[in-house]
Tab-separated table of C-alpha atoms in Angstrom:
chain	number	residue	atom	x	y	z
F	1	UNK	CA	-10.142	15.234	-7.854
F	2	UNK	CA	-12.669	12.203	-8.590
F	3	UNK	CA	-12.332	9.111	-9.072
F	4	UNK	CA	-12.103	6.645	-12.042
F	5	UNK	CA	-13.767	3.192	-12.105
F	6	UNK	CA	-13.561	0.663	-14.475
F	7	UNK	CA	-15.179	-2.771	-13.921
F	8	UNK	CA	-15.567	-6.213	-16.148
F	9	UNK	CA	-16.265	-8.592	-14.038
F	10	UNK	CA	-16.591	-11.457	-16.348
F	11	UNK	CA	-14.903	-9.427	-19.261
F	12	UNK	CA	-11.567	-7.007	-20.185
F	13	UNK	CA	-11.427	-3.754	-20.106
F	14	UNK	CA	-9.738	-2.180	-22.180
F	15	UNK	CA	-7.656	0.963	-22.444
F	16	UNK	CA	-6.919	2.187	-25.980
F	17	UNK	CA	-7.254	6.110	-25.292
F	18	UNK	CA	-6.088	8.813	-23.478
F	19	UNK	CA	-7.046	9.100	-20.051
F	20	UNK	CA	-6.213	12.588	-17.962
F	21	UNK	CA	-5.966	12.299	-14.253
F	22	UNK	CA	-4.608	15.976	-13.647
F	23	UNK	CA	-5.923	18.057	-11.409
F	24	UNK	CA	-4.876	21.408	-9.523
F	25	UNK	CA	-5.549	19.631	-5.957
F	26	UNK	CA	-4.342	15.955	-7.589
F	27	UNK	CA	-5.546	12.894	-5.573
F	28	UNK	CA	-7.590	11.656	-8.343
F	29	UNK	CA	-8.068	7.728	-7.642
F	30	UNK	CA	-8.341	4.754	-9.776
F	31	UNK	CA	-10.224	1.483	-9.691
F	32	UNK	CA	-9.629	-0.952	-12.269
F	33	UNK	CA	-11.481	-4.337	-12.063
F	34	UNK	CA	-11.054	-6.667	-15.048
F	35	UNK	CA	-11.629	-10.583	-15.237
F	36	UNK	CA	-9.191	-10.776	-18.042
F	37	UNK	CA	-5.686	-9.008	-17.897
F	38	UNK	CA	-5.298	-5.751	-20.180
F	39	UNK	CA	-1.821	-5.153	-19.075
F	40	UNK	CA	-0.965	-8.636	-20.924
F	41	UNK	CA	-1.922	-9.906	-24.503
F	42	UNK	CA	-5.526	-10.243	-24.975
F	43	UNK	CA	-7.684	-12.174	-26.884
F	44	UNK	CA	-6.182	-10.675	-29.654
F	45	UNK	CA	-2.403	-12.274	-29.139
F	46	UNK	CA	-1.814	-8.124	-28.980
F	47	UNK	CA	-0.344	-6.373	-26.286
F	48	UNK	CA	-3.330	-4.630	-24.814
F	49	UNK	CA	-2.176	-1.939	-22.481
F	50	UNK	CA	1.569	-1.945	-20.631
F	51	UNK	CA	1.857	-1.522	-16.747
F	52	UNK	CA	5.259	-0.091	-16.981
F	53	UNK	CA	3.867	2.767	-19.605
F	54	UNK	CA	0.821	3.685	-17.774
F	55	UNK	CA	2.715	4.415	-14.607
F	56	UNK	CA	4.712	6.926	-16.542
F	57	UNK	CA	2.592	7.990	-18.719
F	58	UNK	CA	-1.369	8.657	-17.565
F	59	UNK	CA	-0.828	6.795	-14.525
F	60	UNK	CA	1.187	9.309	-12.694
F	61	UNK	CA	-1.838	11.586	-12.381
F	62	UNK	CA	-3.736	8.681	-10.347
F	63	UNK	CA	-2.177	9.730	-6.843
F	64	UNK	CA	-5.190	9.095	-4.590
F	65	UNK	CA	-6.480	5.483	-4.434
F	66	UNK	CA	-5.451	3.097	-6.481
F	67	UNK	CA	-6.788	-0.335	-6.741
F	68	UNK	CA	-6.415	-2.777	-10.213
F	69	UNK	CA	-7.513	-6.341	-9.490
F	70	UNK	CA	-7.266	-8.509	-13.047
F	71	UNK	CA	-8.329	-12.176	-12.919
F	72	UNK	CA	-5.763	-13.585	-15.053
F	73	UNK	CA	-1.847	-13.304	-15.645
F	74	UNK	CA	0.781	-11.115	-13.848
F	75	UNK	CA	0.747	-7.687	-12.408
F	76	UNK	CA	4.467	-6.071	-12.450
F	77	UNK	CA	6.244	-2.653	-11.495
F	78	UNK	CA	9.772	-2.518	-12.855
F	79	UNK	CA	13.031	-1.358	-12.068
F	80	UNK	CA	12.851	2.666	-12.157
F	81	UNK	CA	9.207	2.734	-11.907
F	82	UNK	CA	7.396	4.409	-9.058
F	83	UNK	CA	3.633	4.253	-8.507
F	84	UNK	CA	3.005	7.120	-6.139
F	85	UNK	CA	-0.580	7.215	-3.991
F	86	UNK	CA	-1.950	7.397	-0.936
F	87	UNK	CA	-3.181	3.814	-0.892
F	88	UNK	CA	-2.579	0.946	-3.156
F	89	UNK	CA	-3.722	-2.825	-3.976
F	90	UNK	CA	-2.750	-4.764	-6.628
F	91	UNK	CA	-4.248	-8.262	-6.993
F	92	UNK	CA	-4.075	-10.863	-9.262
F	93	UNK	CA	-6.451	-13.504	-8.774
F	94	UNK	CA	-4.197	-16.319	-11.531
F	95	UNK	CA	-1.109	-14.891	-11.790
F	96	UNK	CA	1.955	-12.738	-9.597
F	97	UNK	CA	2.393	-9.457	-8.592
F	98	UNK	CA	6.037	-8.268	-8.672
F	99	UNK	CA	7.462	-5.020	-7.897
F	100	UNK	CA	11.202	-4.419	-8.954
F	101	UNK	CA	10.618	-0.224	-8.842
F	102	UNK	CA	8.899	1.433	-6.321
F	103	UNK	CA	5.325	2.171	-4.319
F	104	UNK	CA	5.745	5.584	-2.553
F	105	UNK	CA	2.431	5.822	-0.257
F	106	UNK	CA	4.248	8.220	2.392
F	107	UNK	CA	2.441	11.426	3.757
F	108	UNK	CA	1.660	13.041	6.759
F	109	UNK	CA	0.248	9.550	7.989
F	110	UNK	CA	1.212	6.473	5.144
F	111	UNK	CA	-0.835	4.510	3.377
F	112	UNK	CA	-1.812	1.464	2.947
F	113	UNK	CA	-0.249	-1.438	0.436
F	114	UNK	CA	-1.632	-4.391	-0.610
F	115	UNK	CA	0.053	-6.467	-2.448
F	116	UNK	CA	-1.774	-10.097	-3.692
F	117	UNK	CA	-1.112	-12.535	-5.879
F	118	UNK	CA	-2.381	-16.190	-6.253
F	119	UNK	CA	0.608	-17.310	-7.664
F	120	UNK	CA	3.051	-14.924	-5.695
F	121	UNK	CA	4.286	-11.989	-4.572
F	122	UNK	CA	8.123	-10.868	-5.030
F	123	UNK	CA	10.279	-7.591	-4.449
F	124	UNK	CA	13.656	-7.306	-6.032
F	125	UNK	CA	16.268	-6.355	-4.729
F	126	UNK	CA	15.561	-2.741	-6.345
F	127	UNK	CA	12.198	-2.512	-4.843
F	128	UNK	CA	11.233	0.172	-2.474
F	129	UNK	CA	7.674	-0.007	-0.673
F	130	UNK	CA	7.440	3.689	1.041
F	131	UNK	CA	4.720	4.352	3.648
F	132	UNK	CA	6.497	6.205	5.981
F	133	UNK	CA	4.575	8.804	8.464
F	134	UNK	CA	6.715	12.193	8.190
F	135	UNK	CA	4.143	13.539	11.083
F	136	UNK	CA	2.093	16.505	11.553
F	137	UNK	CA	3.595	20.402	11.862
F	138	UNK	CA	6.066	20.952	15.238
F	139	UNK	CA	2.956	22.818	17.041
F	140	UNK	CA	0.437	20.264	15.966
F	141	UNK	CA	-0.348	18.298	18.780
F	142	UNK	CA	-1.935	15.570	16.374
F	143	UNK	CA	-0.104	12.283	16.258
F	144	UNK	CA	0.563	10.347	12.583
F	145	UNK	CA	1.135	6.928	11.585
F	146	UNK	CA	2.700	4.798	9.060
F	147	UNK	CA	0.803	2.764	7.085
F	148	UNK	CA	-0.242	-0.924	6.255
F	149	UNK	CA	1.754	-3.207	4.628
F	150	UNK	CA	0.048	-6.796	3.346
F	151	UNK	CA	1.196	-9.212	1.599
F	152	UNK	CA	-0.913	-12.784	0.408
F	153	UNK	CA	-0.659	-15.392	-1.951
F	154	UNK	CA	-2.697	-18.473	-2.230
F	155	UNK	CA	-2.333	-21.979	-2.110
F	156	UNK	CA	1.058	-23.142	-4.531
F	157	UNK	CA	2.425	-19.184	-4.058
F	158	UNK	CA	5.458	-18.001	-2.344
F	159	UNK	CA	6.195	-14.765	-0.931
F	160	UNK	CA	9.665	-13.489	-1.778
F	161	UNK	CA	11.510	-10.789	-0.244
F	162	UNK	CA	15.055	-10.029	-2.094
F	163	UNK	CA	17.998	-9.295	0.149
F	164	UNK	CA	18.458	-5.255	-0.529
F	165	UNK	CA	14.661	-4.900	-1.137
F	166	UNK	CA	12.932	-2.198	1.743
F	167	UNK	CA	9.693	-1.411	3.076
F	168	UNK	CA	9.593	1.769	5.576
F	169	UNK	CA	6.816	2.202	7.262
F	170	UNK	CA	8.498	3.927	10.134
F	171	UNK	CA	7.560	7.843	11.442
F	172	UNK	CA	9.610	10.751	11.945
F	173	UNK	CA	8.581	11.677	14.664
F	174	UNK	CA	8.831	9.290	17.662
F	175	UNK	CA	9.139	10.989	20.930
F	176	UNK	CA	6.245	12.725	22.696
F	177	UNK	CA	6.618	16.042	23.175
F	178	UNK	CA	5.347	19.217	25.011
F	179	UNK	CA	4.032	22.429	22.835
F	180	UNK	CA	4.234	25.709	23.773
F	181	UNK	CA	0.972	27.953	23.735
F	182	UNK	CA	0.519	30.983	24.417
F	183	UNK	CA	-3.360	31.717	25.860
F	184	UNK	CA	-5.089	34.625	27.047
F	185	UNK	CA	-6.653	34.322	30.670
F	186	UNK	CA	-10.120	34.853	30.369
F	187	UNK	CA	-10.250	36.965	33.691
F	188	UNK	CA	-7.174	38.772	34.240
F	189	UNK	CA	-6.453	39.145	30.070
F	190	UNK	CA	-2.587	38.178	30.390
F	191	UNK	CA	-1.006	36.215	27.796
F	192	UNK	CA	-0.301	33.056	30.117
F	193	UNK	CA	2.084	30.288	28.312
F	194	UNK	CA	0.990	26.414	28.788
F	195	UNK	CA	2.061	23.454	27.345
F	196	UNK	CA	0.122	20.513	25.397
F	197	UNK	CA	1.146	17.159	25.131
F	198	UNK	CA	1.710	15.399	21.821
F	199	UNK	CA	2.033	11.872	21.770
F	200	UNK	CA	4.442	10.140	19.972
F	201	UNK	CA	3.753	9.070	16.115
F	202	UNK	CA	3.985	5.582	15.308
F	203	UNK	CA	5.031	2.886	13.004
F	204	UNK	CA	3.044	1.265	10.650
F	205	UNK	CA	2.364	-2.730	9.885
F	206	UNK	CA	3.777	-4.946	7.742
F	207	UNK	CA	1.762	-8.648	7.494
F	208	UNK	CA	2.903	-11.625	5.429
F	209	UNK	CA	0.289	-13.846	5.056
F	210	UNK	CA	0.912	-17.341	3.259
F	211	UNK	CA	-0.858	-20.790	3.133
F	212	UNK	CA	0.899	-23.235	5.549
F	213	UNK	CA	2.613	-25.850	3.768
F	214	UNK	CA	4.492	-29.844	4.868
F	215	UNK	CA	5.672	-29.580	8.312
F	216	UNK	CA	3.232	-26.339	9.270
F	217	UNK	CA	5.826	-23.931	7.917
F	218	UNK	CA	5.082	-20.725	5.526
F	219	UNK	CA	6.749	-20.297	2.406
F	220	UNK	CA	8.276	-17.714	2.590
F	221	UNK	CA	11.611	-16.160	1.706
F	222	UNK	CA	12.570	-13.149	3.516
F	223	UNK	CA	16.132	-11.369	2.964
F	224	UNK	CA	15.056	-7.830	2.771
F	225	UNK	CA	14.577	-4.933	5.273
F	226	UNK	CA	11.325	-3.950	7.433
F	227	UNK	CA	12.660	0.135	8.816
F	228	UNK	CA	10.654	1.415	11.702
F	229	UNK	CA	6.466	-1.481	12.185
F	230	UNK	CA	5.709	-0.877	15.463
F	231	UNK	CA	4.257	-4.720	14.616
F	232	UNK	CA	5.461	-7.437	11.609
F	233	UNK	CA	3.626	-10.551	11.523
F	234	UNK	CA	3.162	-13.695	9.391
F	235	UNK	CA	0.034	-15.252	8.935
F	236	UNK	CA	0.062	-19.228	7.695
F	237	UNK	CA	-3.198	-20.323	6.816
F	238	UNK	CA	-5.008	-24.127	5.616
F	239	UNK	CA	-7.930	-24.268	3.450
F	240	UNK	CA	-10.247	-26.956	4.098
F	241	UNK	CA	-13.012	-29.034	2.100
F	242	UNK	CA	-16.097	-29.422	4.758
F	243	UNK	CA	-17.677	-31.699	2.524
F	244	UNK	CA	-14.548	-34.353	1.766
F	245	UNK	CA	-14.433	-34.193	5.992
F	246	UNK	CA	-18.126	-34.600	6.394
């Protein structure tokens, strides 16, 4: 499948027809790019297009790539929703990004998630962020990996993690193992059986990256449950104005 891009930089796009994202081999990706937010009232005062809807409506043929930055207001997934893909970002550059439903990014290796907001970024305690590895076949000697998890807000946002909410980027398969394969000797013709080493599969990332706040400390609020990084890090950050120091 192809992809779908969408950009206003300086504008809205807008979404009052049908779009079809099916395909026999699915993986069709999305980019949507929008200064102004058209999954909130417009310019209009009317509600423009609905987050929620699109994800179970036309949105649940987007399965590859999806990426939707908007420049103003919130970006939201709700309780029961599920925004399945093999990568996603969501940005807001004004507002929040919230997920109360699900992202399901899992696969043979996961996928990355991105999740940015200048004002925030929350998960309920109903949210589910899936990008487990479940590994390559049992005579694949190919190692997987679970994917990247990021999380970033800007100066003024919070990052907030409700107790119950989950992120799993872990893989199935963790031990290293030895394959059986059978191979012909090139002189003598007999089937001679040898083994090939598969290393393990690993965990993904998760990476909470906040501005630093009174005392150096993050805010951040953290209650929920990271299953199976291999690495889970916070990043605090200052911003600072070279010319009021000059």
């Amino acid at each position: 499948a192809g992809t779908l891009r969408l950009s206003a930089a300086a504008g809205l796009v807008r979404l009052p027809g049908t779009i079809d994202a099916s395909a026999p081999g699915g993986a069709a990706s999305l980019t949507l790019d929008s200064a102004l937010n058209p999954f909130v009232s417009g310019t209009s005062g009317a509600r423009l297009f609905d987050l929620p809807t699109f994800l179970a409506g036309a949105g649940a043929g987007f399965n590859g790539v999806v990426q939707i930055r908007v420049g103003e207001g919130d970006l939201a997934i709700g309780a029961g929703q599920t925004l399945r893909a093999t990568q996603v970002r969501l940005t807001s550059d004004a507002g929040a990004v919230s997920v109360a439903g699900s992202i399901d990014t899992s696969g043979v290796n996961g996928g990355n998630i991105g999740l940015y907001g200048a004002s925030g970024v929350s998960l309920a305690a109903t949210a589910r962020l899936d990008a487990g590895a479940a590994g390559y076949g049992a005579k694949d000697t190919r190692s997987a990996q679970g994917g990247a998890v990021e999380f970033g807000t800007s100066p003024g946002g919070r990052i907030d993690i409700a107790s119950g909410a989950v992120i799993d980027v872990a893989a199935a398969n963790t031990q290293a193992r030895l394959i059986e394969t059978l191979r012909k000797d090139p002189v003598t013709l007999n089937d001679t059986l040898s083994y090939d080493y598969a290393a393990a599969d690993t965990g993904g990332s998760v990476l909470l990256r906040a501005p630093l706040v009174a005392g150096n400390s993050v805010d951040i609020n953290y209650a929920g449950t990271i299953v199976g990084a291999r690495s889970v890090a916070v990043e605090g950050y200052r911003i600072f104005d070279l010319q009021a120091m000059a």
